[in-house]
């Protein structure tokens, strides 16, 4: 399985600011995914990021709030813009791989607290 | 959208006991996945199921893909302290996006 790293691992931010989260993979992958995990909750897909095209956002998530970059096949960033306390969550990136494309492997996550 | 009903929400068991948890849905799926998440970590894939009726094992873990393709269960035999964590079922959509169940928080008592 791919080795995935995320930066930062955690951060505490002020309301109204923005934070960019980086996701690095040790091999080239076509699809990368960004998920949000609110405190005590399950994972919810934010968007799918393919290299060379605009990210595809799920219902309830918009590009202005969560802009995503995918400059190459091993890297992606997610920005959380104009943050509010409700954005306090764990943000995880994942990549497809394994025996079949349906299997996804996750990074360690970025724990964000907004004051 | 898709919704997965996972139960139980939490479990407290004695070390050495067996554990069972399940997920159900009103929709049919071609894939069922089971993940475990430890505190401060991302989910780790435990078992992937691709065929209705399929029974797959990974060490002390066994999972089955329901015949109706609307459900799956995960069993853990002879639990040990490191089994503590949150277990999630997940299914894959047409665009390979994953939908997760609400999770089962497992606590193993010594």
PDB file of C-alpha atoms in Angstrom:
ATOM      1  CA  UNK A   1       0.000   0.000   0.000  1.00  0.00           C
ATOM      2  CA  UNK A   2       1.047   3.614  -0.574  1.00  0.00           C
ATOM      3  CA  UNK A   3       2.724   5.621   2.180  1.00  0.00           C
ATOM      4  CA  UNK A   4       0.891   8.886   2.734  1.00  0.00           C
ATOM      5  CA  UNK A   5       2.036  11.848   4.793  1.00  0.00           C
ATOM      6  CA  UNK A   6       0.171  15.001   5.760  1.00  0.00           C
ATOM      7  CA  UNK A   7       1.344  18.373   6.974  1.00  0.00           C
ATOM      8  CA  UNK A   8       0.674  19.843   9.436  1.00  0.00           C
ATOM      9  CA  UNK A   9      -0.321  17.017  11.771  1.00  0.00           C
ATOM     10  CA  UNK A  10      -2.277  19.498  13.870  1.00  0.00           C
ATOM     11  CA  UNK A  11      -2.856  23.219  14.148  1.00  0.00           C
ATOM     12  CA  UNK A  12      -4.765  25.745  16.192  1.00  0.00           C
ATOM     13  CA  UNK A  13      -6.044  28.672  14.141  1.00  0.00           C
ATOM     14  CA  UNK A  14      -7.948  31.871  14.671  1.00  0.00           C
ATOM     15  CA  UNK A  15     -11.395  32.501  13.275  1.00  0.00           C
ATOM     16  CA  UNK A  16     -11.333  34.115   9.832  1.00  0.00           C
ATOM     17  CA  UNK A  17      -7.923  32.789   8.810  1.00  0.00           C
ATOM     18  CA  UNK A  18      -7.114  30.054   6.283  1.00  0.00           C
ATOM     19  CA  UNK A  19      -5.024  26.895   6.555  1.00  0.00           C
ATOM     20  CA  UNK A  20      -3.517  24.842   3.758  1.00  0.00           C
ATOM     21  CA  UNK A  21      -3.052  21.127   4.374  1.00  0.00           C
ATOM     22  CA  UNK A  22      -0.575  19.153   2.311  1.00  0.00           C
ATOM     23  CA  UNK A  23      -0.814  15.501   1.302  1.00  0.00           C
ATOM     24  CA  UNK A  24       2.193  13.662  -0.139  1.00  0.00           C
ATOM     25  CA  UNK A  25       2.181  10.117  -1.527  1.00  0.00           C
ATOM     26  CA  UNK A  26       5.237   7.958  -2.149  1.00  0.00           C
ATOM     27  CA  UNK A  27       3.942   6.703  -5.506  1.00  0.00           C
ATOM     28  CA  UNK A  28       2.002   8.141  -8.430  1.00  0.00           C
ATOM     29  CA  UNK A  29      -1.753   7.844  -8.069  1.00  0.00           C
ATOM     30  CA  UNK A  30      -4.564   8.962 -10.330  1.00  0.00           C
ATOM     31  CA  UNK A  31      -7.164   9.833  -7.741  1.00  0.00           C
ATOM     32  CA  UNK A  32      -6.772  11.491  -4.368  1.00  0.00           C
ATOM     33  CA  UNK A  33      -9.606  12.156  -1.962  1.00  0.00           C
ATOM     34  CA  UNK A  34     -10.146  14.588   0.883  1.00  0.00           C
ATOM     35  CA  UNK A  35     -12.360  13.701   3.852  1.00  0.00           C
ATOM     36  CA  UNK A  36     -13.520  15.546   6.944  1.00  0.00           C
ATOM     37  CA  UNK A  37     -14.099  13.864  10.298  1.00  0.00           C
ATOM     38  CA  UNK A  38     -15.891  16.076  12.775  1.00  0.00           C
ATOM     39  CA  UNK A  39     -15.355  15.363  16.486  1.00  0.00           C
ATOM     40  CA  UNK A  40     -16.751  11.974  17.427  1.00  0.00           C
ATOM     41  CA  UNK A  41     -18.167  11.457  13.945  1.00  0.00           C
ATOM     42  CA  UNK A  42     -17.549   9.353  10.891  1.00  0.00           C
ATOM     43  CA  UNK A  43     -15.716  10.389   7.738  1.00  0.00           C
ATOM     44  CA  UNK A  44     -17.418  12.498   5.076  1.00  0.00           C
ATOM     45  CA  UNK A  45     -15.997  12.971   1.596  1.00  0.00           C
ATOM     46  CA  UNK A  46     -15.253  16.594   0.718  1.00  0.00           C
ATOM     47  CA  UNK A  47     -13.939  16.210  -2.824  1.00  0.00           C
ATOM     48  CA  UNK A  48     -12.083  14.063  -5.317  1.00  0.00           C
ATOM     49  CA  UNK A  49      -8.897  15.505  -6.807  1.00  0.00           C
ATOM     50  CA  UNK A  50      -7.554  14.319 -10.155  1.00  0.00           C
ATOM     51  CA  UNK A  51      -4.337  15.666 -11.601  1.00  0.00           C
ATOM     52  CA  UNK A  52      -4.943  18.061 -14.461  1.00  0.00           C
ATOM     53  CA  UNK A  53      -8.601  18.725 -13.792  1.00  0.00           C
ATOM     54  CA  UNK A  54     -10.817  20.614 -11.381  1.00  0.00           C
ATOM     55  CA  UNK A  55     -11.677  18.845  -8.163  1.00  0.00           C
ATOM     56  CA  UNK A  56     -15.146  17.326  -7.885  1.00  0.00           C
ATOM     57  CA  UNK A  57     -16.957  18.441  -4.731  1.00  0.00           C
ATOM     58  CA  UNK A  58     -19.619  16.551  -2.813  1.00  0.00           C
ATOM     59  CA  UNK A  59     -22.936  18.085  -1.869  1.00  0.00           C
ATOM     60  CA  UNK A  60     -22.490  20.597   0.928  1.00  0.00           C
ATOM     61  CA  UNK A  61     -18.892  21.461   0.073  1.00  0.00           C
ATOM     62  CA  UNK A  62     -17.870  24.317  -2.238  1.00  0.00           C
ATOM     63  CA  UNK A  63     -14.649  25.347  -3.904  1.00  0.00           C
ATOM     64  CA  UNK A  64     -14.585  28.808  -2.347  1.00  0.00           C
ATOM     65  CA  UNK A  65     -14.502  27.289   1.132  1.00  0.00           C
ATOM     66  CA  UNK A  66     -12.280  24.275   0.361  1.00  0.00           C
ATOM     67  CA  UNK A  67     -10.049  25.040  -2.642  1.00  0.00           C
ATOM     68  CA  UNK A  68      -7.970  22.061  -3.716  1.00  0.00           C
ATOM     69  CA  UNK A  69      -4.819  21.846  -5.801  1.00  0.00           C
ATOM     70  CA  UNK A  70      -3.431  18.754  -7.525  1.00  0.00           C
ATOM     71  CA  UNK A  71      -0.263  19.850  -9.316  1.00  0.00           C
ATOM     72  CA  UNK A  72       1.123  16.340  -9.930  1.00  0.00           C
ATOM     73  CA  UNK A  73       0.433  12.655  -9.337  1.00  0.00           C
ATOM     74  CA  UNK A  74       1.989  12.521  -5.854  1.00  0.00           C
ATOM     75  CA  UNK A  75       0.788  15.709  -4.174  1.00  0.00           C
ATOM     76  CA  UNK A  76      -2.362  17.611  -3.278  1.00  0.00           C
ATOM     77  CA  UNK A  77      -3.382  20.454  -0.997  1.00  0.00           C
ATOM     78  CA  UNK A  78      -6.666  21.319   0.683  1.00  0.00           C
ATOM     79  CA  UNK A  79      -7.248  24.834   1.983  1.00  0.00           C
ATOM     80  CA  UNK A  80      -9.826  25.548   4.651  1.00  0.00           C
ATOM     81  CA  UNK A  81     -10.777  29.179   4.056  1.00  0.00           C
ATOM     82  CA  UNK A  82     -12.231  31.829   6.326  1.00  0.00           C
ATOM     83  CA  UNK A  83     -12.353  29.372   9.183  1.00  0.00           C
ATOM     84  CA  UNK A  84     -14.934  29.253  11.941  1.00  0.00           C
ATOM     85  CA  UNK A  85     -15.089  26.994  15.026  1.00  0.00           C
ATOM     86  CA  UNK A  86     -17.425  24.686  13.088  1.00  0.00           C
ATOM     87  CA  UNK A  87     -14.480  23.820  10.850  1.00  0.00           C
ATOM     88  CA  UNK A  88     -12.688  22.160  13.771  1.00  0.00           C
ATOM     89  CA  UNK A  89     -12.219  18.617  12.508  1.00  0.00           C
ATOM     90  CA  UNK A  90      -9.723  16.058  11.377  1.00  0.00           C
ATOM     91  CA  UNK A  91      -8.985  16.388   7.664  1.00  0.00           C
ATOM     92  CA  UNK A  92      -7.744  13.263   5.916  1.00  0.00           C
ATOM     93  CA  UNK A  93      -6.470  12.567   2.450  1.00  0.00           C
ATOM     94  CA  UNK A  94      -6.640   9.167   0.851  1.00  0.00           C
ATOM     95  CA  UNK A  95      -5.549   7.461  -2.354  1.00  0.00           C
ATOM     96  CA  UNK A  96      -6.841   4.501  -4.248  1.00  0.00           C
ATOM     97  CA  UNK A  97      -4.779   1.366  -4.526  1.00  0.00           C
ATOM     98  CA  UNK A  98      -4.486  -2.170  -3.305  1.00  0.00           C
ATOM     99  CA  UNK A  99      -6.094  -5.161  -4.924  1.00  0.00           C
ATOM    100  CA  UNK A 100      -8.790  -3.034  -6.511  1.00  0.00           C
ATOM    101  CA  UNK A 101      -9.407   0.622  -7.121  1.00  0.00           C
ATOM    102  CA  UNK A 102     -12.209   0.646  -4.550  1.00  0.00           C
ATOM    103  CA  UNK A 103      -9.695   0.182  -1.744  1.00  0.00           C
ATOM    104  CA  UNK A 104      -8.456   3.478  -0.330  1.00  0.00           C
ATOM    105  CA  UNK A 105      -5.516   4.132   1.949  1.00  0.00           C
ATOM    106  CA  UNK A 106      -5.494   7.074   4.303  1.00  0.00           C
ATOM    107  CA  UNK A 107      -2.975   9.542   5.567  1.00  0.00           C
ATOM    108  CA  UNK A 108      -2.610  10.164   9.320  1.00  0.00           C
ATOM    109  CA  UNK A 109      -4.871  13.213   9.213  1.00  0.00           C
ATOM    110  CA  UNK A 110      -4.576  16.875  10.198  1.00  0.00           C
ATOM    111  CA  UNK A 111      -6.293  17.824  13.432  1.00  0.00           C
ATOM    112  CA  UNK A 112      -7.579  21.376  13.127  1.00  0.00           C
ATOM    113  CA  UNK A 113      -8.902  23.455  16.004  1.00  0.00           C
ATOM    114  CA  UNK A 114     -10.411  26.859  15.252  1.00  0.00           C
ATOM    115  CA  UNK A 115     -10.769  29.295  18.127  1.00  0.00           C
TER     116      UNK A 115
ATOM    117  CA  UNK B   1     -27.385   9.985  -0.588  1.00  0.00           C
ATOM    118  CA  UNK B   2     -26.185   6.592   0.513  1.00  0.00           C
ATOM    119  CA  UNK B   3     -26.590   5.806   4.189  1.00  0.00           C
ATOM    120  CA  UNK B   4     -25.038   2.955   6.112  1.00  0.00           C
ATOM    121  CA  UNK B   5     -26.486   1.850   9.442  1.00  0.00           C
ATOM    122  CA  UNK B   6     -23.714   0.470  11.633  1.00  0.00           C
ATOM    123  CA  UNK B   7     -24.272  -1.222  14.977  1.00  0.00           C
ATOM    124  CA  UNK B   8     -23.566  -1.368  17.742  1.00  0.00           C
ATOM    125  CA  UNK B   9     -22.376   2.183  18.346  1.00  0.00           C
ATOM    126  CA  UNK B  10     -20.056   1.033  21.125  1.00  0.00           C
ATOM    127  CA  UNK B  11     -19.003  -2.181  22.821  1.00  0.00           C
ATOM    128  CA  UNK B  12     -17.265  -2.996  26.081  1.00  0.00           C
ATOM    129  CA  UNK B  13     -15.901  -6.544  26.182  1.00  0.00           C
ATOM    130  CA  UNK B  14     -13.526  -8.622  28.243  1.00  0.00           C
ATOM    131  CA  UNK B  15     -10.201  -9.614  26.784  1.00  0.00           C
ATOM    132  CA  UNK B  16     -10.528 -12.982  25.079  1.00  0.00           C
ATOM    133  CA  UNK B  17     -14.164 -12.541  24.096  1.00  0.00           C
ATOM    134  CA  UNK B  18     -15.430 -12.565  20.525  1.00  0.00           C
ATOM    135  CA  UNK B  19     -16.931  -9.423  18.944  1.00  0.00           C
ATOM    136  CA  UNK B  20     -19.454  -8.951  16.171  1.00  0.00           C
ATOM    137  CA  UNK B  21     -20.569  -5.774  14.442  1.00  0.00           C
ATOM    138  CA  UNK B  22     -22.575  -5.157  11.291  1.00  0.00           C
ATOM    139  CA  UNK B  23     -23.649  -2.661   8.684  1.00  0.00           C
ATOM    140  CA  UNK B  24     -26.845  -2.516   6.685  1.00  0.00           C
ATOM    141  CA  UNK B  25     -28.119  -0.367   3.875  1.00  0.00           C
ATOM    142  CA  UNK B  26     -31.254   0.054   1.814  1.00  0.00           C
ATOM    143  CA  UNK B  27     -29.113   0.106  -1.348  1.00  0.00           C
ATOM    144  CA  UNK B  28     -27.185  -2.630  -3.114  1.00  0.00           C
ATOM    145  CA  UNK B  29     -23.402  -2.372  -3.254  1.00  0.00           C
ATOM    146  CA  UNK B  30     -20.643  -4.198  -5.107  1.00  0.00           C
ATOM    147  CA  UNK B  31     -18.014  -3.544  -2.442  1.00  0.00           C
ATOM    148  CA  UNK B  32     -17.871  -3.609   1.338  1.00  0.00           C
ATOM    149  CA  UNK B  33     -14.792  -2.445   3.200  1.00  0.00           C
ATOM    150  CA  UNK B  34     -13.907  -2.596   6.890  1.00  0.00           C
ATOM    151  CA  UNK B  35     -11.511  -0.083   8.442  1.00  0.00           C
ATOM    152  CA  UNK B  36     -10.056   0.434  11.908  1.00  0.00           C
ATOM    153  CA  UNK B  37      -9.074   3.843  13.257  1.00  0.00           C
ATOM    154  CA  UNK B  38      -6.760   4.253  16.227  1.00  0.00           C
ATOM    155  CA  UNK B  39      -6.682   7.571  18.134  1.00  0.00           C
ATOM    156  CA  UNK B  40      -4.758  10.231  16.231  1.00  0.00           C
ATOM    157  CA  UNK B  41      -4.425   8.087  13.137  1.00  0.00           C
ATOM    158  CA  UNK B  42      -6.137   7.661   9.806  1.00  0.00           C
ATOM    159  CA  UNK B  43      -8.314   4.606   9.132  1.00  0.00           C
ATOM    160  CA  UNK B  44      -6.489   1.405   8.178  1.00  0.00           C
ATOM    161  CA  UNK B  45      -8.074  -1.049   5.778  1.00  0.00           C
ATOM    162  CA  UNK B  46      -8.715  -4.425   7.419  1.00  0.00           C
ATOM    163  CA  UNK B  47     -10.755  -6.402   4.919  1.00  0.00           C
ATOM    164  CA  UNK B  48     -12.231  -5.779   1.469  1.00  0.00           C
ATOM    165  CA  UNK B  49     -15.196  -7.780   0.114  1.00  0.00           C
ATOM    166  CA  UNK B  50     -16.216  -7.873  -3.552  1.00  0.00           C
ATOM    167  CA  UNK B  51     -18.643 -10.765  -3.989  1.00  0.00           C
ATOM    168  CA  UNK B  52     -22.040 -11.472  -2.455  1.00  0.00           C
ATOM    169  CA  UNK B  53     -21.715 -14.262   0.095  1.00  0.00           C
ATOM    170  CA  UNK B  54     -17.934 -13.874   0.263  1.00  0.00           C
ATOM    171  CA  UNK B  55     -16.384 -14.725   3.611  1.00  0.00           C
ATOM    172  CA  UNK B  56     -12.865 -13.382   4.126  1.00  0.00           C
ATOM    173  CA  UNK B  57     -10.465 -13.656   7.048  1.00  0.00           C
ATOM    174  CA  UNK B  58      -7.489 -11.595   8.122  1.00  0.00           C
ATOM    175  CA  UNK B  59      -5.953 -13.209  11.196  1.00  0.00           C
ATOM    176  CA  UNK B  60      -8.538 -13.080  13.981  1.00  0.00           C
ATOM    177  CA  UNK B  61     -10.847 -10.950  11.842  1.00  0.00           C
ATOM    178  CA  UNK B  62     -13.562 -12.396   9.627  1.00  0.00           C
ATOM    179  CA  UNK B  63     -15.950 -10.410   7.451  1.00  0.00           C
ATOM    180  CA  UNK B  64     -18.807 -11.438   5.202  1.00  0.00           C
ATOM    181  CA  UNK B  65     -20.532  -9.753   2.266  1.00  0.00           C
ATOM    182  CA  UNK B  66     -24.257 -10.371   2.675  1.00  0.00           C
ATOM    183  CA  UNK B  67     -26.127 -12.387   0.060  1.00  0.00           C
ATOM    184  CA  UNK B  68     -28.546  -9.523  -0.549  1.00  0.00           C
ATOM    185  CA  UNK B  69     -25.562  -7.168  -1.110  1.00  0.00           C
ATOM    186  CA  UNK B  70     -27.138  -4.793   1.392  1.00  0.00           C
ATOM    187  CA  UNK B  71     -25.221  -5.794   4.485  1.00  0.00           C
ATOM    188  CA  UNK B  72     -21.913  -6.968   5.916  1.00  0.00           C
ATOM    189  CA  UNK B  73     -20.603  -8.079   9.278  1.00  0.00           C
ATOM    190  CA  UNK B  74     -17.203  -8.135  10.940  1.00  0.00           C
ATOM    191  CA  UNK B  75     -16.214 -10.610  13.645  1.00  0.00           C
ATOM    192  CA  UNK B  76     -13.157 -10.409  15.871  1.00  0.00           C
ATOM    193  CA  UNK B  77     -12.241 -13.567  17.745  1.00  0.00           C
ATOM    194  CA  UNK B  78     -10.345 -13.790  21.037  1.00  0.00           C
ATOM    195  CA  UNK B  79     -10.046 -10.023  21.477  1.00  0.00           C
ATOM    196  CA  UNK B  80      -6.823  -8.488  22.784  1.00  0.00           C
ATOM    197  CA  UNK B  81      -6.097  -4.996  24.158  1.00  0.00           C
ATOM    198  CA  UNK B  82      -4.721  -3.712  20.831  1.00  0.00           C
ATOM    199  CA  UNK B  83      -8.122  -4.342  19.221  1.00  0.00           C
ATOM    200  CA  UNK B  84      -9.313  -1.154  20.925  1.00  0.00           C
ATOM    201  CA  UNK B  85     -10.348   1.490  18.408  1.00  0.00           C
ATOM    202  CA  UNK B  86     -13.151   2.582  16.123  1.00  0.00           C
ATOM    203  CA  UNK B  87     -14.262   0.203  13.402  1.00  0.00           C
ATOM    204  CA  UNK B  88     -15.954   1.562  10.279  1.00  0.00           C
ATOM    205  CA  UNK B  89     -17.715  -0.166   7.450  1.00  0.00           C
ATOM    206  CA  UNK B  90     -17.601   1.576   4.074  1.00  0.00           C
ATOM    207  CA  UNK B  91     -18.960   1.120   0.594  1.00  0.00           C
ATOM    208  CA  UNK B  92     -17.710   2.388  -2.749  1.00  0.00           C
ATOM    209  CA  UNK B  93     -19.808   4.511  -5.107  1.00  0.00           C
ATOM    210  CA  UNK B  94     -19.796   4.829  -8.866  1.00  0.00           C
ATOM    211  CA  UNK B  95     -17.052   7.472  -8.779  1.00  0.00           C
ATOM    212  CA  UNK B  96     -14.996   5.422  -6.286  1.00  0.00           C
ATOM    213  CA  UNK B  97     -15.962   7.725  -3.440  1.00  0.00           C
ATOM    214  CA  UNK B  98     -16.359   5.965  -0.104  1.00  0.00           C
ATOM    215  CA  UNK B  99     -19.369   6.264   2.170  1.00  0.00           C
ATOM    216  CA  UNK B 100     -18.662   5.352   5.782  1.00  0.00           C
ATOM    217  CA  UNK B 101     -20.845   3.922   8.512  1.00  0.00           C
ATOM    218  CA  UNK B 102     -21.132   5.732  11.817  1.00  0.00           C
ATOM    219  CA  UNK B 103     -18.509   3.543  13.462  1.00  0.00           C
ATOM    220  CA  UNK B 104     -18.319   1.075  16.359  1.00  0.00           C
ATOM    221  CA  UNK B 105     -16.169   2.124  19.308  1.00  0.00           C
ATOM    222  CA  UNK B 106     -14.593  -1.019  20.797  1.00  0.00           C
ATOM    223  CA  UNK B 107     -13.173  -1.099  24.311  1.00  0.00           C
ATOM    224  CA  UNK B 108     -11.400  -4.228  25.546  1.00  0.00           C
ATOM    225  CA  UNK B 109     -11.235  -4.619  29.308  1.00  0.00           C
ATOM    226  CA  UNK B 110      -8.343  -6.584  30.834  1.00  0.00           C
TER     227      UNK B 110
END
